[in-house]
JSON list of C-alpha atoms and ligand atoms in Angstrom, two decimals:
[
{"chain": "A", "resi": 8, "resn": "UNK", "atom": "CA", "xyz": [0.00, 0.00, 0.00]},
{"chain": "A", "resi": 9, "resn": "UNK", "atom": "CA", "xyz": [1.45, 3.16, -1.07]},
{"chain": "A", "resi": 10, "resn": "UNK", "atom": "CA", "xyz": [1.73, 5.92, 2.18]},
{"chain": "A", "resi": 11, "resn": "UNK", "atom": "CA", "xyz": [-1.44, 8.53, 1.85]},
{"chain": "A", "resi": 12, "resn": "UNK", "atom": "CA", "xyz": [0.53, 11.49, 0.17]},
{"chain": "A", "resi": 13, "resn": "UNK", "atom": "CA", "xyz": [0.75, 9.39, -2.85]},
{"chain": "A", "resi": 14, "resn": "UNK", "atom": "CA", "xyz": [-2.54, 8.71, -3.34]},
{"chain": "A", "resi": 15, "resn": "UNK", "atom": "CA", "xyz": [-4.32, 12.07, -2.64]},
{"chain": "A", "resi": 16, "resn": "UNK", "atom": "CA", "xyz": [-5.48, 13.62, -5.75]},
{"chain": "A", "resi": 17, "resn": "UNK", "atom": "CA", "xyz": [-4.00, 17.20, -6.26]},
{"chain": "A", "resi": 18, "resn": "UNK", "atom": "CA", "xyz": [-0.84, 16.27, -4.00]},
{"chain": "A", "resi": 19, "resn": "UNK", "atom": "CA", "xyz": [1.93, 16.24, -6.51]},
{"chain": "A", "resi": 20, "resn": "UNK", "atom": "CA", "xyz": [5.06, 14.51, -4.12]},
{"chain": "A", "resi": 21, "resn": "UNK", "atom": "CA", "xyz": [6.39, 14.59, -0.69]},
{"chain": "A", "resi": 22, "resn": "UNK", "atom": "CA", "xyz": [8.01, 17.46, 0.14]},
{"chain": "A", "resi": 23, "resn": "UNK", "atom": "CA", "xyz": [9.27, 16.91, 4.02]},
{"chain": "A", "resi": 24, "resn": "UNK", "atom": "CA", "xyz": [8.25, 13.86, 6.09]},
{"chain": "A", "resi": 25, "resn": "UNK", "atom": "CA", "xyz": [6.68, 13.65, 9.25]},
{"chain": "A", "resi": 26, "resn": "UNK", "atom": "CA", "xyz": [9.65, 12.17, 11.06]},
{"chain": "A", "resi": 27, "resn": "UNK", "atom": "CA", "xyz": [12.17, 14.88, 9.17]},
{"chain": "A", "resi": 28, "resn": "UNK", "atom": "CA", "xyz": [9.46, 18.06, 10.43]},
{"chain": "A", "resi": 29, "resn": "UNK", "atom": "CA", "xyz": [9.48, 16.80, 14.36]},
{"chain": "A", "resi": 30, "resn": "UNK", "atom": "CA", "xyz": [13.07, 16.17, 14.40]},
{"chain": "A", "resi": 31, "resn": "UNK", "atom": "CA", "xyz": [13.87, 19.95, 13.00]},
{"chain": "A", "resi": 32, "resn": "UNK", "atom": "CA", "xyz": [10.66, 20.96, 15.58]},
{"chain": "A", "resi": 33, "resn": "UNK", "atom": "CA", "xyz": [12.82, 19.26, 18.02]},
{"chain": "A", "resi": 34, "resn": "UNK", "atom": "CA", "xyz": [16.05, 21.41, 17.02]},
{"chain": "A", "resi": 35, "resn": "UNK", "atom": "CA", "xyz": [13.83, 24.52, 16.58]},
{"chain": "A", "resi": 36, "resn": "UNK", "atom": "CA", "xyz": [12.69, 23.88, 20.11]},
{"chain": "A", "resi": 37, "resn": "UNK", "atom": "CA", "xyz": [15.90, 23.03, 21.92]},
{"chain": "A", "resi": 38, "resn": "UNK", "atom": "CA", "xyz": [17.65, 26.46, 20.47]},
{"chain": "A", "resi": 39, "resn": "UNK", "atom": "CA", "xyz": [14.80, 28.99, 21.29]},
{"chain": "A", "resi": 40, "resn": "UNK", "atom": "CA", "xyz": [14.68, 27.56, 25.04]},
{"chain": "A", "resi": 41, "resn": "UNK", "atom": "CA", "xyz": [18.36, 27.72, 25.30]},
{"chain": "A", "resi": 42, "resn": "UNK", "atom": "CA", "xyz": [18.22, 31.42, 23.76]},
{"chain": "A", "resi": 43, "resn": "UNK", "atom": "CA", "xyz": [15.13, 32.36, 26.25]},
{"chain": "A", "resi": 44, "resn": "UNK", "atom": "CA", "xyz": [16.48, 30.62, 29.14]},
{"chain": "A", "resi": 45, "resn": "UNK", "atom": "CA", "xyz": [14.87, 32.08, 32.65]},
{"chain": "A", "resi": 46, "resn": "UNK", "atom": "CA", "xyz": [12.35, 34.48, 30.24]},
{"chain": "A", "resi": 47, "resn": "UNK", "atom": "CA", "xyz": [8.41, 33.70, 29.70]},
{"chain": "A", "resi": 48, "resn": "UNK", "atom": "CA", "xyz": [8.50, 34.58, 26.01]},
{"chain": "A", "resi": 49, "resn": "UNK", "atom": "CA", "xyz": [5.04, 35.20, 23.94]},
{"chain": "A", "resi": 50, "resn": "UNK", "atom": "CA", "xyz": [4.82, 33.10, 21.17]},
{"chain": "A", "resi": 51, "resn": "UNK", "atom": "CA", "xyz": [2.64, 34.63, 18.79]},
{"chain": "A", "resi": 52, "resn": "UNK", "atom": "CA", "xyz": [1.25, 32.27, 16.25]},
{"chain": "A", "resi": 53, "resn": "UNK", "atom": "CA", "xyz": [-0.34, 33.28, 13.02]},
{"chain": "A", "resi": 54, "resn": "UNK", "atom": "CA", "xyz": [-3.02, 32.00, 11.99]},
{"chain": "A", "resi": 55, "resn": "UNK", "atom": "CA", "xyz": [-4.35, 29.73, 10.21]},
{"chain": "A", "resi": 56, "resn": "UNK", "atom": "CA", "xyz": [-1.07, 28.14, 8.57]},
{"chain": "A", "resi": 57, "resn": "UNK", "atom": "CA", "xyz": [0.85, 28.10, 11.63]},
{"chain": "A", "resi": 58, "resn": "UNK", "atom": "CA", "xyz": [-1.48, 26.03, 14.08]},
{"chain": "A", "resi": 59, "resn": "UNK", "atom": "CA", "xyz": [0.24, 22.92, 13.82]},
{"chain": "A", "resi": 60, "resn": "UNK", "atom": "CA", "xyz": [3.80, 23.82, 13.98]},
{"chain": "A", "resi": 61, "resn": "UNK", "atom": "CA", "xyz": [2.63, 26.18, 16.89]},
{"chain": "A", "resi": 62, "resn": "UNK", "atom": "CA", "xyz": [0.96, 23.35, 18.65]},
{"chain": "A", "resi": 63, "resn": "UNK", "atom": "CA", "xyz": [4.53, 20.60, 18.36]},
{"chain": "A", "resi": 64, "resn": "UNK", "atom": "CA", "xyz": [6.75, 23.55, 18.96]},
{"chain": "A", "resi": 65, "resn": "UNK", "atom": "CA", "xyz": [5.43, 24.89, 22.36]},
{"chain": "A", "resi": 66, "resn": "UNK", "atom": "CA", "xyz": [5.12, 21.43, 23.89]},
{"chain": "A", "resi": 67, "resn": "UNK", "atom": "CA", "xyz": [8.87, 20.96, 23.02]},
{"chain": "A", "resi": 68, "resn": "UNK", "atom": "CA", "xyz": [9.58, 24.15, 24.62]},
{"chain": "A", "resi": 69, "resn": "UNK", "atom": "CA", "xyz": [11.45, 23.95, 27.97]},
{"chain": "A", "resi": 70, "resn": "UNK", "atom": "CA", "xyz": [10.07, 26.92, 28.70]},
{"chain": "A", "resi": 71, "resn": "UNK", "atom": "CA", "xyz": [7.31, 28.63, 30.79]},
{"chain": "A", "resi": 72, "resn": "UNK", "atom": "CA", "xyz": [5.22, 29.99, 27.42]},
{"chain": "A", "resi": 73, "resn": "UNK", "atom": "CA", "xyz": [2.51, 32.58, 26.83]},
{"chain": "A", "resi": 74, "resn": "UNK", "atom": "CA", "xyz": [0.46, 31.97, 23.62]},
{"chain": "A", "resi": 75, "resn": "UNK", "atom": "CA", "xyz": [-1.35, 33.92, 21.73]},
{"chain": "A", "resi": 76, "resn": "UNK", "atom": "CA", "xyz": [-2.52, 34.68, 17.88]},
{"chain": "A", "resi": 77, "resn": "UNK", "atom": "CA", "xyz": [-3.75, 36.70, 15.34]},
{"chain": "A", "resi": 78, "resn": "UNK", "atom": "CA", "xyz": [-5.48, 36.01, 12.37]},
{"chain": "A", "resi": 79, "resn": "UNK", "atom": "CA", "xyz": [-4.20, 37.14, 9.49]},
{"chain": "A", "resi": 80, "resn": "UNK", "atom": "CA", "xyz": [-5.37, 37.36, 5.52]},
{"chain": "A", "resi": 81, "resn": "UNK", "atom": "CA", "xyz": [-3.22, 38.11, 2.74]},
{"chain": "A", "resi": 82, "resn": "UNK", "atom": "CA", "xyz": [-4.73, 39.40, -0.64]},
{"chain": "A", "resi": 83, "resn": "UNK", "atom": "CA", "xyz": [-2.46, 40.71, -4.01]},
{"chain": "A", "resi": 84, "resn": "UNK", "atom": "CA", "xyz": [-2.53, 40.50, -7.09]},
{"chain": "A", "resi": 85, "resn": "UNK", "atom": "CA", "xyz": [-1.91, 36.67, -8.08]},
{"chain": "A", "resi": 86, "resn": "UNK", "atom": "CA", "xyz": [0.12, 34.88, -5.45]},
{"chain": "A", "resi": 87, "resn": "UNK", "atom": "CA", "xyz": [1.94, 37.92, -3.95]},
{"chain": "A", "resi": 88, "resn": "UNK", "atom": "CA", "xyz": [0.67, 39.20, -0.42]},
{"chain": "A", "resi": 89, "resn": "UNK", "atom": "CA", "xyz": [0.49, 43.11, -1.32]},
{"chain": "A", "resi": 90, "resn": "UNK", "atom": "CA", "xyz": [-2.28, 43.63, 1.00]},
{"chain": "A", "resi": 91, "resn": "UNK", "atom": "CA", "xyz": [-2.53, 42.39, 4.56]},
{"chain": "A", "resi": 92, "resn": "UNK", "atom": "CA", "xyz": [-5.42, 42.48, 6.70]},
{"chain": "A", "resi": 93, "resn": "UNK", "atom": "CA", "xyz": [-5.60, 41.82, 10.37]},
{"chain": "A", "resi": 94, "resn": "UNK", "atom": "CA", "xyz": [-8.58, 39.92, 10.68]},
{"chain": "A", "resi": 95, "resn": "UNK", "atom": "CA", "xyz": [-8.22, 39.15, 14.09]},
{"chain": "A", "resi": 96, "resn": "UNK", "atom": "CA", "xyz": [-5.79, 41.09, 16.45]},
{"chain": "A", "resi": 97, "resn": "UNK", "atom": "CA", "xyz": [-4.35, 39.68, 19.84]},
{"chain": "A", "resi": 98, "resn": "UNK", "atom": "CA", "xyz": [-5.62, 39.46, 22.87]},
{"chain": "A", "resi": 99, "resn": "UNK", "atom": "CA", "xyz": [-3.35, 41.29, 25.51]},
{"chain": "A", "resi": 100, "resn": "UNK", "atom": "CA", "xyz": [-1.06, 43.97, 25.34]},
{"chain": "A", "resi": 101, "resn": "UNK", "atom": "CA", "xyz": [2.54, 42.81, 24.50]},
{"chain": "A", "resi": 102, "resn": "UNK", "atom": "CA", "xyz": [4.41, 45.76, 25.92]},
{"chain": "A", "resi": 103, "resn": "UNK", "atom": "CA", "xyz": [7.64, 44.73, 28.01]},
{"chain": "A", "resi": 104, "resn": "UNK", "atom": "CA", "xyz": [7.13, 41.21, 26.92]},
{"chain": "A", "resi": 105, "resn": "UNK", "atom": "CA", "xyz": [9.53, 38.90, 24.26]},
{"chain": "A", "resi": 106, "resn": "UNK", "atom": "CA", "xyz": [7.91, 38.61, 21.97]},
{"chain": "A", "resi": 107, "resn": "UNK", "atom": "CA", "xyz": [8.74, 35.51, 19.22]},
{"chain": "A", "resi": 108, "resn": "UNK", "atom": "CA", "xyz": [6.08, 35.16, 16.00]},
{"chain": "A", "resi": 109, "resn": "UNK", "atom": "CA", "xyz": [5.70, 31.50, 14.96]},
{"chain": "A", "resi": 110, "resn": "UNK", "atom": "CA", "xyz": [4.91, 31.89, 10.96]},
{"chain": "A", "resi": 111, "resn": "UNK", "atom": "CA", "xyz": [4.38, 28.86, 8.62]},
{"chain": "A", "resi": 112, "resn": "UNK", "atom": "CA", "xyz": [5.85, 29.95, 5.48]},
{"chain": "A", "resi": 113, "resn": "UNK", "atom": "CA", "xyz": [7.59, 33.12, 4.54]},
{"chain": "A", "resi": 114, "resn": "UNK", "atom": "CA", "xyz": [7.27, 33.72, 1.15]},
{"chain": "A", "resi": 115, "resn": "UNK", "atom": "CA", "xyz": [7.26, 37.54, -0.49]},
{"chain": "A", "resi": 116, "resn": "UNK", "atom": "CA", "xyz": [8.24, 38.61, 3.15]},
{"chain": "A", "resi": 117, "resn": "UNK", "atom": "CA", "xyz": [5.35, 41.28, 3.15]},
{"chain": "A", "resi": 118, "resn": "UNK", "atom": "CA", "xyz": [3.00, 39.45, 5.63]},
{"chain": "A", "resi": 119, "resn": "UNK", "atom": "CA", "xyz": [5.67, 39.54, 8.61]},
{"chain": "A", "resi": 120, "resn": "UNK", "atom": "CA", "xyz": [6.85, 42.98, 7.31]},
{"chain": "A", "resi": 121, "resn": "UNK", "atom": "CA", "xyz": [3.72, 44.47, 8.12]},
{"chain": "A", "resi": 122, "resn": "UNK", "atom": "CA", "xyz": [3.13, 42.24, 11.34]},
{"chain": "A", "resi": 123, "resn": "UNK", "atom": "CA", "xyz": [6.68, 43.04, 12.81]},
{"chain": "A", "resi": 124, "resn": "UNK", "atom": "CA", "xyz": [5.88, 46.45, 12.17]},
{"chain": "A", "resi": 125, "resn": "UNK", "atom": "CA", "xyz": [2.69, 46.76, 14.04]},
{"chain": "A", "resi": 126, "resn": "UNK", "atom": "CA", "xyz": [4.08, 44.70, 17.00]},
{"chain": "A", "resi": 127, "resn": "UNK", "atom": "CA", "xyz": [7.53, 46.67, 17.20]},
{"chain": "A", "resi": 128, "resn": "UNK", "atom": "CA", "xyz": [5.12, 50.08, 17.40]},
{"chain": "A", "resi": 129, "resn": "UNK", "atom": "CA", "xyz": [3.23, 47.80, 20.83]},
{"chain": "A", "resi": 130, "resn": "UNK", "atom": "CA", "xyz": [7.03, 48.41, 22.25]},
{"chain": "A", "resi": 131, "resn": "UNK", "atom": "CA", "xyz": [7.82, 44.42, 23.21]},
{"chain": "A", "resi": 132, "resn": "UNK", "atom": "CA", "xyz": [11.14, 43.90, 24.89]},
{"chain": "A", "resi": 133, "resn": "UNK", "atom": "CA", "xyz": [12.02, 41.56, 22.06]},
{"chain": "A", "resi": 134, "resn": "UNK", "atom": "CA", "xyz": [10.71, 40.39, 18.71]},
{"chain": "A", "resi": 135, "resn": "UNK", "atom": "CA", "xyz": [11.80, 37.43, 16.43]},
{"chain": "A", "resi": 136, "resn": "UNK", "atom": "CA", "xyz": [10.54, 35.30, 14.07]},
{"chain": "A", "resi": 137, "resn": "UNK", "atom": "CA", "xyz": [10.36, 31.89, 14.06]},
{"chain": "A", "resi": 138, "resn": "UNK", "atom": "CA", "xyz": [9.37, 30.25, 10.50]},
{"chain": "A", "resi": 139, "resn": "UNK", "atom": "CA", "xyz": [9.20, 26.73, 9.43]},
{"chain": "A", "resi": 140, "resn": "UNK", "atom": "CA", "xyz": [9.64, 27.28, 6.06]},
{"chain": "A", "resi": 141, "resn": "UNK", "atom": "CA", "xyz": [11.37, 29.75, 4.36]},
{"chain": "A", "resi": 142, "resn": "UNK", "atom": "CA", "xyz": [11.51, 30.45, 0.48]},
{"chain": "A", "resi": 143, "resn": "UNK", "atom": "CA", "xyz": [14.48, 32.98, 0.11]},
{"chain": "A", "resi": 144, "resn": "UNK", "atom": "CA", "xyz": [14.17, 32.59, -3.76]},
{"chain": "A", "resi": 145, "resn": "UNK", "atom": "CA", "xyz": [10.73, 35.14, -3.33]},
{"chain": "A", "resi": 146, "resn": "UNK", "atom": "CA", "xyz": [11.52, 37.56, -1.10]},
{"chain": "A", "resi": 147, "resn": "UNK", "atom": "CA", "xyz": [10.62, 40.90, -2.09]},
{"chain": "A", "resi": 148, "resn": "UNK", "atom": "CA", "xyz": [11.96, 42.72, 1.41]},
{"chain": "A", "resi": 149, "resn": "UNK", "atom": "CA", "xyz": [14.40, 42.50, 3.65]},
{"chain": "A", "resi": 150, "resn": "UNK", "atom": "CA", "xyz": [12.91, 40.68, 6.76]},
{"chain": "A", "resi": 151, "resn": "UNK", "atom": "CA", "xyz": [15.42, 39.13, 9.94]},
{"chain": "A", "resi": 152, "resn": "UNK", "atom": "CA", "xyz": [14.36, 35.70, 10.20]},
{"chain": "A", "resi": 153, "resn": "UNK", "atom": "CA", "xyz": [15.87, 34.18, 13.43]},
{"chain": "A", "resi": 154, "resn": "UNK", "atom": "CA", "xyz": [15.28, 30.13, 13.88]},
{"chain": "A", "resi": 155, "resn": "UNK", "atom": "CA", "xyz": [14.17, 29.05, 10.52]},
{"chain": "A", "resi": 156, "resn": "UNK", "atom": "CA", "xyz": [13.10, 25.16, 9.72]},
{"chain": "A", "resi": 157, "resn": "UNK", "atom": "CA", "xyz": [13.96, 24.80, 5.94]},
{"chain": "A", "resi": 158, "resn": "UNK", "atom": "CA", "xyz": [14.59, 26.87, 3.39]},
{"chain": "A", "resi": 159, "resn": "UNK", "atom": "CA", "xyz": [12.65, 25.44, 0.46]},
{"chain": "A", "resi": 160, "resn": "UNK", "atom": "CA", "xyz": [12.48, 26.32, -3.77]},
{"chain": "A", "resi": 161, "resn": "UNK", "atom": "CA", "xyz": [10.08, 28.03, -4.78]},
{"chain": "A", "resi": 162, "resn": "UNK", "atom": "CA", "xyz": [7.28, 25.63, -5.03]},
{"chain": "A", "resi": 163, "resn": "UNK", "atom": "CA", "xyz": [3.33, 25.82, -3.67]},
{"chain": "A", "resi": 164, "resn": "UNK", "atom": "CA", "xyz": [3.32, 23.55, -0.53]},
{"chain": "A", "resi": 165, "resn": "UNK", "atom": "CA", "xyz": [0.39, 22.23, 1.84]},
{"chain": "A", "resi": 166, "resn": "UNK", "atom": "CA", "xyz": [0.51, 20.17, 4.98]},
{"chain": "A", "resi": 167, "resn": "UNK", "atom": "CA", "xyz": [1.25, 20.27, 8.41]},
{"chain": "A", "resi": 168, "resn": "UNK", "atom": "CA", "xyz": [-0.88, 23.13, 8.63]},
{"chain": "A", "resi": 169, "resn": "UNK", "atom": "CA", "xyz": [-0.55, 24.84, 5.40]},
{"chain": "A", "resi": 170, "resn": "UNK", "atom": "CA", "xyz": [-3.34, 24.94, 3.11]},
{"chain": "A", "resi": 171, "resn": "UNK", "atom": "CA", "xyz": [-3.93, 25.23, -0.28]},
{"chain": "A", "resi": 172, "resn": "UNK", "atom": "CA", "xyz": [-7.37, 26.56, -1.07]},
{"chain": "A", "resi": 173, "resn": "UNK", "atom": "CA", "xyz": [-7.97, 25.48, 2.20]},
{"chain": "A", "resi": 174, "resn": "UNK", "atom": "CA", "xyz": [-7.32, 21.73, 1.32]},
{"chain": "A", "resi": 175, "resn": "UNK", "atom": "CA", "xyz": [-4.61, 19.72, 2.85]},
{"chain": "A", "resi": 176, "resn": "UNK", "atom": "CA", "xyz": [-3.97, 21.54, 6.05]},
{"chain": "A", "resi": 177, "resn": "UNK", "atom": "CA", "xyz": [-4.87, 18.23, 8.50]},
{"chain": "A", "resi": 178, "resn": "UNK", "atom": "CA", "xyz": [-2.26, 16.34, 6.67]},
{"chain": "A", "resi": 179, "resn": "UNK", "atom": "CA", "xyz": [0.84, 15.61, 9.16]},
{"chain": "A", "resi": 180, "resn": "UNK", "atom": "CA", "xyz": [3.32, 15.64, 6.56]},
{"chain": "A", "resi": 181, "resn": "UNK", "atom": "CA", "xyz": [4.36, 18.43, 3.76]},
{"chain": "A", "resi": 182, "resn": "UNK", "atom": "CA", "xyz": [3.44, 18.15, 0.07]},
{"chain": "A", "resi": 183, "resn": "UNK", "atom": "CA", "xyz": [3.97, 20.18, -2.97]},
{"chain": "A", "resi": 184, "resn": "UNK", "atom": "CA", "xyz": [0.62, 20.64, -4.10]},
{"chain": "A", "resi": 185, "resn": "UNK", "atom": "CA", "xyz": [-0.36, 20.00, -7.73]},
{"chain": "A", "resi": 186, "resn": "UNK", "atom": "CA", "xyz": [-0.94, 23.07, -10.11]},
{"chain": "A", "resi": 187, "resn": "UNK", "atom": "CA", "xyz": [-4.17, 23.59, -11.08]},
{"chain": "A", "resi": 188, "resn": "UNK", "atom": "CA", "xyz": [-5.13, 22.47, -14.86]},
{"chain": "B", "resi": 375, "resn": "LIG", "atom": "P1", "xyz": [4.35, 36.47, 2.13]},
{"chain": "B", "resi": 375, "resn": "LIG", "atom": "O1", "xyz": [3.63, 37.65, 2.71]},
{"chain": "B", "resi": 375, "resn": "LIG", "atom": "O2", "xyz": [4.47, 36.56, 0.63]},
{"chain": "B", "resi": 375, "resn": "LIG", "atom": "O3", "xyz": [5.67, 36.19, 2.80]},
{"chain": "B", "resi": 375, "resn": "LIG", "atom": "O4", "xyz": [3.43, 35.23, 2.30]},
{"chain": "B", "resi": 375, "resn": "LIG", "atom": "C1", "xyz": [3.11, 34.73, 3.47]},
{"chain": "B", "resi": 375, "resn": "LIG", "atom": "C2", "xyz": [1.88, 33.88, 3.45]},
{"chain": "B", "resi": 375, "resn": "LIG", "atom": "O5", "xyz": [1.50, 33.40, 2.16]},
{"chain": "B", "resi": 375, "resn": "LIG", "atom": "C3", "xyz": [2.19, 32.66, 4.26]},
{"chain": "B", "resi": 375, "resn": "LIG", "atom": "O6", "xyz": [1.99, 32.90, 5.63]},
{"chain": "B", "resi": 375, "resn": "LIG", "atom": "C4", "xyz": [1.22, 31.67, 3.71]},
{"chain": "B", "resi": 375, "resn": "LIG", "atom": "O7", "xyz": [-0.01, 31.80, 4.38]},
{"chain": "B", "resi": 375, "resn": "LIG", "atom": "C5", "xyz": [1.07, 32.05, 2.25]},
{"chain": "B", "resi": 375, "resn": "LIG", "atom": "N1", "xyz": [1.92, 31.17, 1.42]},
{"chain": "B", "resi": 375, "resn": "LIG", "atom": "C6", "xyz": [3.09, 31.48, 0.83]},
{"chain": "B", "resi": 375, "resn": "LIG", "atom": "N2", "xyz": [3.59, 30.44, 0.16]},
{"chain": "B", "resi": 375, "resn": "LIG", "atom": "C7", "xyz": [2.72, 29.42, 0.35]},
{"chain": "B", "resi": 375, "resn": "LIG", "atom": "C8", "xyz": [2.69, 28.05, -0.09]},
{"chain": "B", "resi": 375, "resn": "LIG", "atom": "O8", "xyz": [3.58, 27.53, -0.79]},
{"chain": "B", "resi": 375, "resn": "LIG", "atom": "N3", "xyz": [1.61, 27.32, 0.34]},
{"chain": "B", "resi": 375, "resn": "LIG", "atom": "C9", "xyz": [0.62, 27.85, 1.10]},
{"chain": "B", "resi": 375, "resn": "LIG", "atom": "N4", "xyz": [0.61, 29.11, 1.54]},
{"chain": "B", "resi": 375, "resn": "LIG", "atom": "C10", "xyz": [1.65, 29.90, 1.15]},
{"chain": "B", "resi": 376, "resn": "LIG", "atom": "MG1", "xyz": [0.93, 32.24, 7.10]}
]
């Protein structure tokens, strides 16, 4: 029997595994509570891609967390994130607090651009980003990324979280999804 991510129609190959994503979850984890030691960092998670990374990484997390999110839309023209909308803002104020956003996939770079911005106004006492993915062959801005899980080519993935027209996002593995037509 062939595994699942062959099988699924519109899934066009496996992209990461499930056992290669928790053991760089596990390395992702062990660095940021060695860099936060003895601090109560905020992990900010965006929503919806980053639920499931958000959800393996914190448990890893030697750490005494806080978690919160914000739900966040990107439109543009075509595939490119011109436009980003806060649909739904956090919850607390994050002033005096470190503050570490847990993204999916950073793509253009203008989603976190804008989100880093807004936070940095809120006056944290730190802000990084955490990404799992990371295409550095699209990046139309400059962006910091600080723990990064894989830097991948520029192709459309789903999986672990990610969707792709909302399909795919329950799967526990990463695929590169299949272009429509
Ligand atoms: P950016 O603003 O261009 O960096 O895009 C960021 C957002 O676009 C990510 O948070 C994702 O939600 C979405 N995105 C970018 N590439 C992909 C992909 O390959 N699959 C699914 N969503 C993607
Ligand atoms: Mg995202």
């Amino acid at each position: 029997m062939p595994p699942a991510e062959y099988i699924l129609p519109g899934v066009e190959r496996l992209l990461i595994s499930e056992t290669t994503l928790h053991a760089k979850v596990s390395e992702l984890a062990r660095q940021i509570s060695a860099d936060y030691q003895g601090k109560r960092p905020l992990l900010v998670g965006l929503l919806k891609g980053s639920f499931m990374f958000l959800a393996d990484l914190a448990r890893e997390l030697t750490l005494d967390c806080e978690v919160d999110f914000m739900l966040v839309s990107s439109y543009g023209n075509g595939q490119e994130a011109t436009e980003v909308k806060i649909l739904q803002d956090l919850t607390a104020s994050i002033q005096g607090q470190d503050v570490l956003i847990v993204e999916d996939i950073i793509d253009t770079g203008f989603t976190l651009q804008k989100i880093c911005g807004l936070l940095a106004e809120r006056q944290p006492a730190s802000l990084k980003i955490c990404t799992l993915l990371n295409k550095p062959s699209r990046r139309q801005v400059a962006l910091s990324v600080d723990y990064c899980g894989f830097d991948i080519e520029d192709v459309f993935v789903a999986g672990y979280g990610i969707d792709f027209a909302q399909r795919f996002r329950c799967l526990p593995y990463l695929v590169v999804a299949k272009k429509p037509g």
